[in-house]
XYZ file of C-alpha atoms in Angstrom:
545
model
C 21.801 146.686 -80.175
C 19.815 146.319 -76.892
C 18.064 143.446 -75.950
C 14.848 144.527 -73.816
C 11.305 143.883 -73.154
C 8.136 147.160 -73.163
C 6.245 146.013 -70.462
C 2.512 147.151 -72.251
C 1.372 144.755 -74.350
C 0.415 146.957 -76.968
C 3.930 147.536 -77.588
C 4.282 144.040 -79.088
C 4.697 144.865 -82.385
C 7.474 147.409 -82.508
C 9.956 146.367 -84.885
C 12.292 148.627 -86.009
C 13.727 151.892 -83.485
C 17.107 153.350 -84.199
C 19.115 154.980 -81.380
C 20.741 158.135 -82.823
C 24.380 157.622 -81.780
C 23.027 156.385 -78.383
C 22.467 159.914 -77.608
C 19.221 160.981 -75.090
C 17.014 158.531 -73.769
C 16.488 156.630 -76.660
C 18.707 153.843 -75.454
C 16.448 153.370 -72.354
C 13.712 153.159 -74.647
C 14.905 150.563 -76.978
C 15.603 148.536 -73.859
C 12.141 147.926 -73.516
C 11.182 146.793 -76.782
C 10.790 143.301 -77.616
C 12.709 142.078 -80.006
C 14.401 145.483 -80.567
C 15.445 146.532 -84.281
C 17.464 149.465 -85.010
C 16.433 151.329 -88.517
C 18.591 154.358 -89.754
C 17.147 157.292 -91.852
C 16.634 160.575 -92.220
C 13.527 162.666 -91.548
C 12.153 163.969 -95.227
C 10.787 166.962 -93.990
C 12.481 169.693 -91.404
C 16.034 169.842 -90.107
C 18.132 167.012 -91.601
C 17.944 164.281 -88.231
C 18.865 160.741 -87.926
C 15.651 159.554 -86.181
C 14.248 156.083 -84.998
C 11.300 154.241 -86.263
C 8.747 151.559 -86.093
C 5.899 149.769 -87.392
C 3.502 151.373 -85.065
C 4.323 154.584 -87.127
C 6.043 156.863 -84.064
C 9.456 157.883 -84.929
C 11.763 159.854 -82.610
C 14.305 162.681 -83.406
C 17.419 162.707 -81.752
C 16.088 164.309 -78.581
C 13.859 161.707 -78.336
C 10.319 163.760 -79.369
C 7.902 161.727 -80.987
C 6.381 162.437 -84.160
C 4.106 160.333 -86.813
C 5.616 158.474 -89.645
C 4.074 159.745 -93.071
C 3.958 157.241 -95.922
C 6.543 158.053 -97.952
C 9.131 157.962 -95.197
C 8.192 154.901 -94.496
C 8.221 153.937 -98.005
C 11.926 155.057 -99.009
C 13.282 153.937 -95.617
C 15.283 156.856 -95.343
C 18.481 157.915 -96.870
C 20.733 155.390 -99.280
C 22.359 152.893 -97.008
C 19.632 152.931 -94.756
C 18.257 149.358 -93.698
C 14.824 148.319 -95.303
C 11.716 150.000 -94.680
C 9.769 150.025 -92.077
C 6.347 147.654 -92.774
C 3.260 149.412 -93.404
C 1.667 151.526 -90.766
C -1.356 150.650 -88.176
C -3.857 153.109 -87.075
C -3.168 156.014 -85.294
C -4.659 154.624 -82.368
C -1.824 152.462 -81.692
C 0.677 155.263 -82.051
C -1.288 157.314 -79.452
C -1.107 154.705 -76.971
C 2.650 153.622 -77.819
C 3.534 157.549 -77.009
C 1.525 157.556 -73.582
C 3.349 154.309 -72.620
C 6.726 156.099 -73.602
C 5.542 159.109 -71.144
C 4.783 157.092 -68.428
C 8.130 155.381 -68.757
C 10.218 158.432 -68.825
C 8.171 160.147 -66.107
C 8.555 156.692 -64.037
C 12.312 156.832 -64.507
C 12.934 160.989 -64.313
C 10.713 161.012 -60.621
C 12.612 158.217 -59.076
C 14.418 158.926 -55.893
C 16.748 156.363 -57.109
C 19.634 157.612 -59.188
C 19.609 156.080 -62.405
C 21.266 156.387 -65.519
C 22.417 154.945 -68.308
C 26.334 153.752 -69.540
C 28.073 153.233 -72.531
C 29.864 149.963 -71.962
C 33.105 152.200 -71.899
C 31.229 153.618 -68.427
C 29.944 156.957 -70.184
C 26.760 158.067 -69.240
C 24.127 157.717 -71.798
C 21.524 159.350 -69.671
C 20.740 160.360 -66.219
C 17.662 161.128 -64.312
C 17.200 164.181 -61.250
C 17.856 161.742 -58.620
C 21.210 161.101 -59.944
C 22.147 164.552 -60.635
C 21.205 165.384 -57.437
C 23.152 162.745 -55.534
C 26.405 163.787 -57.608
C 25.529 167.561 -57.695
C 26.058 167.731 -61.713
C 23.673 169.047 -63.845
C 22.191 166.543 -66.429
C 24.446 167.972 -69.508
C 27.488 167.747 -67.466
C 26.950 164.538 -66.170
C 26.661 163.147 -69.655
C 30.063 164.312 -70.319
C 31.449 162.374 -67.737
C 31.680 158.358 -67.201
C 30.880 156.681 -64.260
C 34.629 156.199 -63.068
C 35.359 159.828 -63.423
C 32.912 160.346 -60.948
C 34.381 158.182 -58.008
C 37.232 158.659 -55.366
C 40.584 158.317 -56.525
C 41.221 155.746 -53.653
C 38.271 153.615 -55.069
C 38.290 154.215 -58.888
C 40.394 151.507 -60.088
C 38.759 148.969 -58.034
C 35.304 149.849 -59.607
C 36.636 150.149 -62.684
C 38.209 146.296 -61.988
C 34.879 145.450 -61.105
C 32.645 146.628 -63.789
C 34.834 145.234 -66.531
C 34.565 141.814 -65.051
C 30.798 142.574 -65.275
C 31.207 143.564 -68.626
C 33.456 140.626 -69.408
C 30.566 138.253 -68.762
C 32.066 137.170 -65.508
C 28.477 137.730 -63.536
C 25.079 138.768 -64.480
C 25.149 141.892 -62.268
C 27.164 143.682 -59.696
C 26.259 145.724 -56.614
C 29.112 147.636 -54.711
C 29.873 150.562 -52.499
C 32.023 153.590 -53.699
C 32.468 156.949 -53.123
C 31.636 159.665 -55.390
C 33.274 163.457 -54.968
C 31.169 166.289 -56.023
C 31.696 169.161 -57.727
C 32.443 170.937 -54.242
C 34.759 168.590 -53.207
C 32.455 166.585 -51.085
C 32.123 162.937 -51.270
C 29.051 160.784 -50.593
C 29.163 157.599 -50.463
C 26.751 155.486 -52.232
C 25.768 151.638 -53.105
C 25.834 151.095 -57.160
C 24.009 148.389 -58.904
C 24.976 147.824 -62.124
C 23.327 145.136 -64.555
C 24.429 144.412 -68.280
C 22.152 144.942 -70.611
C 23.677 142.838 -73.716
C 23.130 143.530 -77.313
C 21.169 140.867 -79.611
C 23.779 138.218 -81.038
C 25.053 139.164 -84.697
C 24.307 142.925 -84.423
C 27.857 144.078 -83.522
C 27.131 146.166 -80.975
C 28.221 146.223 -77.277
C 25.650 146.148 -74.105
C 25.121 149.002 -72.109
C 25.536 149.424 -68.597
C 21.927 150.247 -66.587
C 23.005 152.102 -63.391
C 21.136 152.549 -60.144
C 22.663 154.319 -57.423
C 21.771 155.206 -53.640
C 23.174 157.662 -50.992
C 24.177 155.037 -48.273
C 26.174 158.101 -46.388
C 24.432 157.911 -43.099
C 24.200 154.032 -43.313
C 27.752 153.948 -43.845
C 28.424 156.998 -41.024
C 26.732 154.295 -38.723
C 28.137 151.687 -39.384
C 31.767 153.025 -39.337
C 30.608 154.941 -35.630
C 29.122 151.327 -34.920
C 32.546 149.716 -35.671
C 34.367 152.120 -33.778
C 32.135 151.782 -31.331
C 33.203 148.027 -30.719
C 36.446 148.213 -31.054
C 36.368 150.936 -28.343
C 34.836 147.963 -26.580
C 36.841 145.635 -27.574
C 39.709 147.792 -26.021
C 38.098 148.329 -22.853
C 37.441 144.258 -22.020
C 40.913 143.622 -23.180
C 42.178 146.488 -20.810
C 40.152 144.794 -18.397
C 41.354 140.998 -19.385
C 37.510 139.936 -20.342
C 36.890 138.050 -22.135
C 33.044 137.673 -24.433
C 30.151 134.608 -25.396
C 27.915 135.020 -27.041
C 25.698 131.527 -27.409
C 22.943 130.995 -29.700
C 20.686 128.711 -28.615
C 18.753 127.407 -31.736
C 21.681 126.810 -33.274
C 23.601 125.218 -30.164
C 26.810 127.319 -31.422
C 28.601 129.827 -28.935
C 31.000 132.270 -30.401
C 34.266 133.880 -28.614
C 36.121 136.759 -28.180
C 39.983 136.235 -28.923
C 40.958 136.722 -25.163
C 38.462 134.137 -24.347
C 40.576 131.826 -26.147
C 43.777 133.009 -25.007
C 42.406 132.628 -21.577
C 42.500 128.815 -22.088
C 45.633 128.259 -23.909
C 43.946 128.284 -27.104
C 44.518 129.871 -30.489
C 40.765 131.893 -31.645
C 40.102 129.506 -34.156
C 40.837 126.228 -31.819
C 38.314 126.992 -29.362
C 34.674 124.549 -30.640
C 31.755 126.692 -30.863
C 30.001 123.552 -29.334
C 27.980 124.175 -26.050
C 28.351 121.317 -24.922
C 32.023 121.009 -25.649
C 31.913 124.111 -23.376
C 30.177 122.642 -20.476
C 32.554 119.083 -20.769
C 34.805 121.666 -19.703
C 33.915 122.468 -16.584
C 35.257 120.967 -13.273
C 32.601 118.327 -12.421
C 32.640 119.818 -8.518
C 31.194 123.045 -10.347
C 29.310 122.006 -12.900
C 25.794 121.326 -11.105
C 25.863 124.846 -9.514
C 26.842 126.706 -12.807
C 24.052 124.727 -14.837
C 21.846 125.666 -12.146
C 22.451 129.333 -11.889
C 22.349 129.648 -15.610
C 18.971 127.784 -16.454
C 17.487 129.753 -12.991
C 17.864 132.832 -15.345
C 16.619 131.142 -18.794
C 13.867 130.577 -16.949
C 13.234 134.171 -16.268
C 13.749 133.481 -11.989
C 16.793 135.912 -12.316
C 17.803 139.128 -14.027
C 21.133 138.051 -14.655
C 23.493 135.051 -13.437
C 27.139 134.870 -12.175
C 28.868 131.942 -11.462
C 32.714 131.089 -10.790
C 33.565 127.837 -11.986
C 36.900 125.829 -13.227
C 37.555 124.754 -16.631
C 40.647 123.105 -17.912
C 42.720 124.523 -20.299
C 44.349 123.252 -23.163
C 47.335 122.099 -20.689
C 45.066 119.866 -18.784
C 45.038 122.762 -15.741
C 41.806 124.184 -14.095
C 41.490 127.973 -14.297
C 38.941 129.402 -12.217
C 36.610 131.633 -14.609
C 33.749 133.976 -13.796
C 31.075 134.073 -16.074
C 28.644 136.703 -15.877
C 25.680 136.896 -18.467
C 22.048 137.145 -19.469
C 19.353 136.716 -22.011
C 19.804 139.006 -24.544
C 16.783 137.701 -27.083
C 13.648 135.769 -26.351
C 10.928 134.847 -28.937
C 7.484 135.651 -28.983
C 6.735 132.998 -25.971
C 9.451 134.481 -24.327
C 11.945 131.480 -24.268
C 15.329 132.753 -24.213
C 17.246 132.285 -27.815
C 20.594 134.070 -27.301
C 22.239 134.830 -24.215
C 25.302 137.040 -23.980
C 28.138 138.131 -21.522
C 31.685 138.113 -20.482
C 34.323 135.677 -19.053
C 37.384 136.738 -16.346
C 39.932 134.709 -15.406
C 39.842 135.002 -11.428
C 42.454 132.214 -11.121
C 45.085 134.829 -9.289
C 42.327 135.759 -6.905
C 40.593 132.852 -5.933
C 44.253 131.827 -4.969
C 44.511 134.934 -2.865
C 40.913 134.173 -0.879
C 42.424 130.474 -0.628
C 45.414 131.797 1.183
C 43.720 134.109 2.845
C 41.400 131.363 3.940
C 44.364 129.159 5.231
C 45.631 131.542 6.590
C 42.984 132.482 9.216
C 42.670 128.247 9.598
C 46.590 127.710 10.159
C 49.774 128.273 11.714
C 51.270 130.328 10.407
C 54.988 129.007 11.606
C 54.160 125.200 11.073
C 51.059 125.060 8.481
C 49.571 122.627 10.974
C 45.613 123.500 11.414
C 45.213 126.333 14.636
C 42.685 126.106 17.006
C 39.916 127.151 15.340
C 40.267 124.461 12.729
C 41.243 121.992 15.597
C 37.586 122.424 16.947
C 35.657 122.273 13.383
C 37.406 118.738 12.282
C 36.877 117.890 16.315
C 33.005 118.582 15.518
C 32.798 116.108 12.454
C 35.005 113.421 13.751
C 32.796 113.242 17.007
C 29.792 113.314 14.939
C 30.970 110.393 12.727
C 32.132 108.267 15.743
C 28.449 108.525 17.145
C 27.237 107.285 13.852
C 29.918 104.455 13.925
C 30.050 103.766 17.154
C 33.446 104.215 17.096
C 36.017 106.349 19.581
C 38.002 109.522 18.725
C 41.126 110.088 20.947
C 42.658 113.481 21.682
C 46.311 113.648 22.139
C 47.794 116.681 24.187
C 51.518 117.076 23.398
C 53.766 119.440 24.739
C 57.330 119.845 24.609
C 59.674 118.815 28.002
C 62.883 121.478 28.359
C 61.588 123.556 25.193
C 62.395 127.000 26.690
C 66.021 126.493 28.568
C 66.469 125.587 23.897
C 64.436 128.409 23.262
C 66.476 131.220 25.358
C 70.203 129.539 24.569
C 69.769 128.907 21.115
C 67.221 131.727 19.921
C 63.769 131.888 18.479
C 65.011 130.716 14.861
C 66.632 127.510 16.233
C 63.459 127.102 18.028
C 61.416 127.383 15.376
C 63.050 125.053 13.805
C 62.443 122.694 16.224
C 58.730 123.172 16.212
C 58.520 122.776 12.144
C 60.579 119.576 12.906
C 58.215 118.557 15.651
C 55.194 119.511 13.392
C 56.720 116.957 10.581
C 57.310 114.079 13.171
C 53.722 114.357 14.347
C 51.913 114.590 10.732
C 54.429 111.623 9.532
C 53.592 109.748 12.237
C 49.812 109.774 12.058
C 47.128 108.789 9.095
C 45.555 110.998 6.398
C 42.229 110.895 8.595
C 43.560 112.082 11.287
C 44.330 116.009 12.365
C 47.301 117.643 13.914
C 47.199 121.274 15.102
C 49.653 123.739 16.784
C 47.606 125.811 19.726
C 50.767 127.900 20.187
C 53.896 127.610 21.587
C 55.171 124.517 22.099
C 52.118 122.784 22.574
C 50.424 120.520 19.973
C 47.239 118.701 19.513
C 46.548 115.595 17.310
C 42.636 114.040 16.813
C 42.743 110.349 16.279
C 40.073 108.950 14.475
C 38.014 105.591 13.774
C 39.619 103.857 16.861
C 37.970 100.957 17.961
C 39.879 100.114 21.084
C 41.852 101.835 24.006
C 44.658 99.603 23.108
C 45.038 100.918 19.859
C 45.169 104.414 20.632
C 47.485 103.683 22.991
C 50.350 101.971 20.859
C 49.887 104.801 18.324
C 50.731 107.690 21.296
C 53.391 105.548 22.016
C 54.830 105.666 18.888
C 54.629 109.272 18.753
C 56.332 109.619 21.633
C 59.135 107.660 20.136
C 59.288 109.656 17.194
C 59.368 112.956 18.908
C 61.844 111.789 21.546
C 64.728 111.020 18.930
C 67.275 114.051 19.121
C 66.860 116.875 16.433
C 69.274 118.047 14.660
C 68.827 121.631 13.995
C 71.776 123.986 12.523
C 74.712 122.245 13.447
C 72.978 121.211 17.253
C 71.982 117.833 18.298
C 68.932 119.047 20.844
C 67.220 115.936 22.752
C 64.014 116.908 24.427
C 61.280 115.367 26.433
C 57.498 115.155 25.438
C 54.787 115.136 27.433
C 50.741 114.109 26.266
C 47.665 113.120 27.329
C 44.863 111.673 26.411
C 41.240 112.062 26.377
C 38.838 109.628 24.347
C 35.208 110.348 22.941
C 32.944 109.174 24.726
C 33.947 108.086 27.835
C 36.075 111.478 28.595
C 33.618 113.673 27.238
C 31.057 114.266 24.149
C 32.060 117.502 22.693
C 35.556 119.269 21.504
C 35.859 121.447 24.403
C 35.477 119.058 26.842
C 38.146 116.663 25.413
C 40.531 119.163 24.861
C 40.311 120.193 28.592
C 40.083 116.784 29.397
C 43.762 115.679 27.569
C 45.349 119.194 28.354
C 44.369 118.280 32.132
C 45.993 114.794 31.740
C 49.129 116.216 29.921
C 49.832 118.623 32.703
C 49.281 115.449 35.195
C 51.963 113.451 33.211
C 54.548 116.485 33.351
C 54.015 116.718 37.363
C 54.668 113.526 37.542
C 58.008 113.958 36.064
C 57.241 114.441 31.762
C 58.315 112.625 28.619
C 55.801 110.318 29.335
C 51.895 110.239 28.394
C 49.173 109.006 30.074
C 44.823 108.784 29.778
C 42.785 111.105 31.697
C 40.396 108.181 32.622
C 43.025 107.180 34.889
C 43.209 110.865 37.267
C 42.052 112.002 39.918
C 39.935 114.385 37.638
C 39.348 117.240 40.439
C 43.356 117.216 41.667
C 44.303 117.921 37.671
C 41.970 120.765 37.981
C 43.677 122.344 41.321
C 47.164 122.131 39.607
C 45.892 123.623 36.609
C 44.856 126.442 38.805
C 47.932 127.034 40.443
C 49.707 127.922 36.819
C 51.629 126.668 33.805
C 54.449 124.366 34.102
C 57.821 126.541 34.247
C 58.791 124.636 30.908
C 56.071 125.754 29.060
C 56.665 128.905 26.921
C 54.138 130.991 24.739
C 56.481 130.934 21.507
């Protein structure tokens, strides 16, 4: 028996309604009436018919038409073994209005566009309205022949089956799912099925019944399976092109990943914190003002987008340069961003490739010293700091004595070996502050900084000298050379690089006329005579390596 509740009021009184073999719509109907009672007999006059009936004084036949209880079938109660009589009948006026409510229910439930049926507990179907013959594509006798697992895909039948009889078995109050249904043609649909239990009342022996409600969800699904496909075409491409995705959610201060994101960083997916701020505590602090300024630029709407290279160290403690490249994806109704979304490179191999290329174009190739170019820029800044200090800066000129006679015996790869050697000597022998720079050949320059006195930029040239006067030793040859330098000092020899350059080359060449491996200050020259021997041409010892 079928618990239920009639929603009209004037349905209150039913007491007794039979449901001949749970055939025809009859079980709907009894799930509506409150409390329901089931009363067997047959109809005295007509066909023999095991109909329904109740104290309002309707009965139903088997095919669930309604007719008026006379007296004396409600006085015999039917057949021998029936269950008691019915009580005594109200006015007719309450059985006209009990069969419009009936009406309106079966209308309500036969013009839904929602399937809907009815199902033995077993899964057969009781009864079935047009939507849900339509949505299968059987016809309403056929349908009733069938049971609800009969109808589904072979691939999903077992699993609703598994489903429904945990349902059945009391395991949840109701059960929505998605299955797929082949038609008669062989087409399938696929559709979302709600199922809820309607139980019988306790002590009547009987089982509930199974109230069905079912929905084409073929285009839904369609889209969502394109959508899916969709992404993971995606998901291809940025993993073809090593991207990785964010996507942060502001409210909620939680950031989600893509798994290359993670793998980017050393990280397994599900180690990487969803944290914002754990994202930002991983950026290099040299690039963290200038990314948290690009980024709220464009939360603030000043930007259609932002980009910004930064480091951020890895699980192994090492900083991997990153682009990030993103935007605002949602804003609320005051149009403050809420979710912003984007992508993640690693850019570590190329920013090392602009870094060499960078060095490159500021050093020697041959030696890695700084070239000329560089030579001038520190030059700049040193000056400018020893105006601020008062302090001097002293340019040393060095060139090598008797480098080509080595140069043309030995070849070009034992003298460029002696270079890198000279090149070590020089850097070894001066402070971190201080620069040393190859012009070319066999000529050298080295920028002295925070000096305070002429004395002490004189012992440190003279222990250069010493250093690059001890013999090198250079595959299998013991090769003792000369050196030559002068000196020019900021600001006494001159106030910019150019000047003091000249002014120590001049001063170098002076100190090689005079007969080399020796150094000397260009404050002490005849300033004009340097520059008529600089005229006449290059010492003959000097070579453009």
């Amino acid at each position: 028996m079928t618990r239920g509740a009639f929603p009209s009021r004037r349905s209150r009184h039913v007491r007794w309604v039979y449901v001949p073999s749970l055939e025809g719509i009859a079980p709907l109907i009894s799930g509506f009436y409150s409390p329901p009672r089931f009363a067997v007999f047959t109809r005295g006059t007509g066909p023999p018919a095991t109909c329904a009936a109740h104290e309002t004084g309707m009965g139903y036949d088997a095919k669930c038409h309604p007719f008026a209880l006379c007296s004396q079938t409600a006085r015999t109660g039917g057949t021998a073994g029936s269950r008691p009589e019915p009580p005594g009948l109200p006015h007719s006026r309450n059985c006209i209005a009990m069969l419009e409510d009936h009406h309106l229910y079966k209308a309500a439930i036969e013009h839904s566009p929602i399937g809907i049926g009815l199902c033995a507990p077993k899964g057969r179907f009781l009864d079935v309205n047009r939507a849900l013959c339509a949505l299968t594509g059987h016809e309403a006798q056929a349908l009733r022949a069938r049971d609800l697992f009969d109808l589904c895909h072979p691939d999903y039948a077992d699993r609703t089956r598994e489903r429904v009889e945990a349902l059945l078995a009391g395991e949840q109050d109701a059960l929505s799912l998605e299955t797929r249904f082949v038609r008669p043609d062989g087409s399938t649909v696929w559709v979302q099925a709600d199922l809820a239990l309607a139980r019988a009342e306790a002590g009547d022996g009987q089982d509930g019944h199974l109230i069905v409600q079912v929905q084409d969800v073929t285009a839904r699904r369609l889209a969502l399976e394109s959508l899916q496909a969709s992404e993971q075409r995606l998901a291809y491409v940025l993993d073809g092109a090593g991207l990785g995705t964010f996507d942060w959610s502001m409210r909620v201060r939680h950031v989600s990943f893509n798994r290359r994101t993670a793998e980017m960083l050393g990280y397994a997916h599900d180690e990487l914190s969803t944290d914002p701020q754990d994202w930002f505590a991983m950026v290099h602090p040299q690039d963290a003002v200038l990314s948290v300024r690009r980024i709220y630029r464009h939360l603030r709407g000043d930007a259609d987008s932002f980009e910004v290279e930064q480091r951020l160290r890895n699980q192994e403690g090492q900083w991997v340069w990153m682009s990030a490249r993103g935007r605002v994806t949602q804003r609320d109704a005051l149009g403050i961003a809420v979710r912003v979304s984007g992508t993640l490179q690693d850019v570590t191999r190329r920013r090392a490739m602009l870094d060499q290329a960078h060095h490159l174009a500021l050093h020697d190739p041959l030696t890695d010293l700084p070239n000329a170019r560089l030579l001038r820029d520190r030059l700049f800044v040193a000056i400018q700091a020893a105006r601020r200090a008062g302090s001097l800066v002293a340019v040393v000129f060095v060139d090598l004595d008797r480098f080509k006679p080595v140069n043309d015996e030995y070849g070009h790869g034992v003298g460029d070996l002696v270079l890198k050697a000279t090149a070590m000597r020089l850097r070894s022998g001066l402070r971190a502050s201080d620069t040393v720079a190859r012009l070319g050949g066999d000529e050298f320059v080295a920028v002295l900084t925070h000096c305070q006195t002429r004395d002490d930029v004189e012992q440190t040239v003279e222990r250069l000298i010493e250093q690059l006067q001890a013999p090198f030793r250079v595959e299998g040859h013991v090769l003792s050379m000369g050196v030559s330098a002068g000196v020019a000092l900021y600001p006494s020899d001159g106030r910019d690089a150019q000047t003091l350059i000249r002014c120590a080359d001049a001063a170098m060449y002076e100190v090689k006329r005079a007969g080399g491996n020796d150094f000397g200050f260009h404050a002490s020259l005849n300033y004009e005579r340097l520059m008529s021997m600089r005229q006449r041409g290059p010492d003959p010892d000097t070579d453009a390596h």
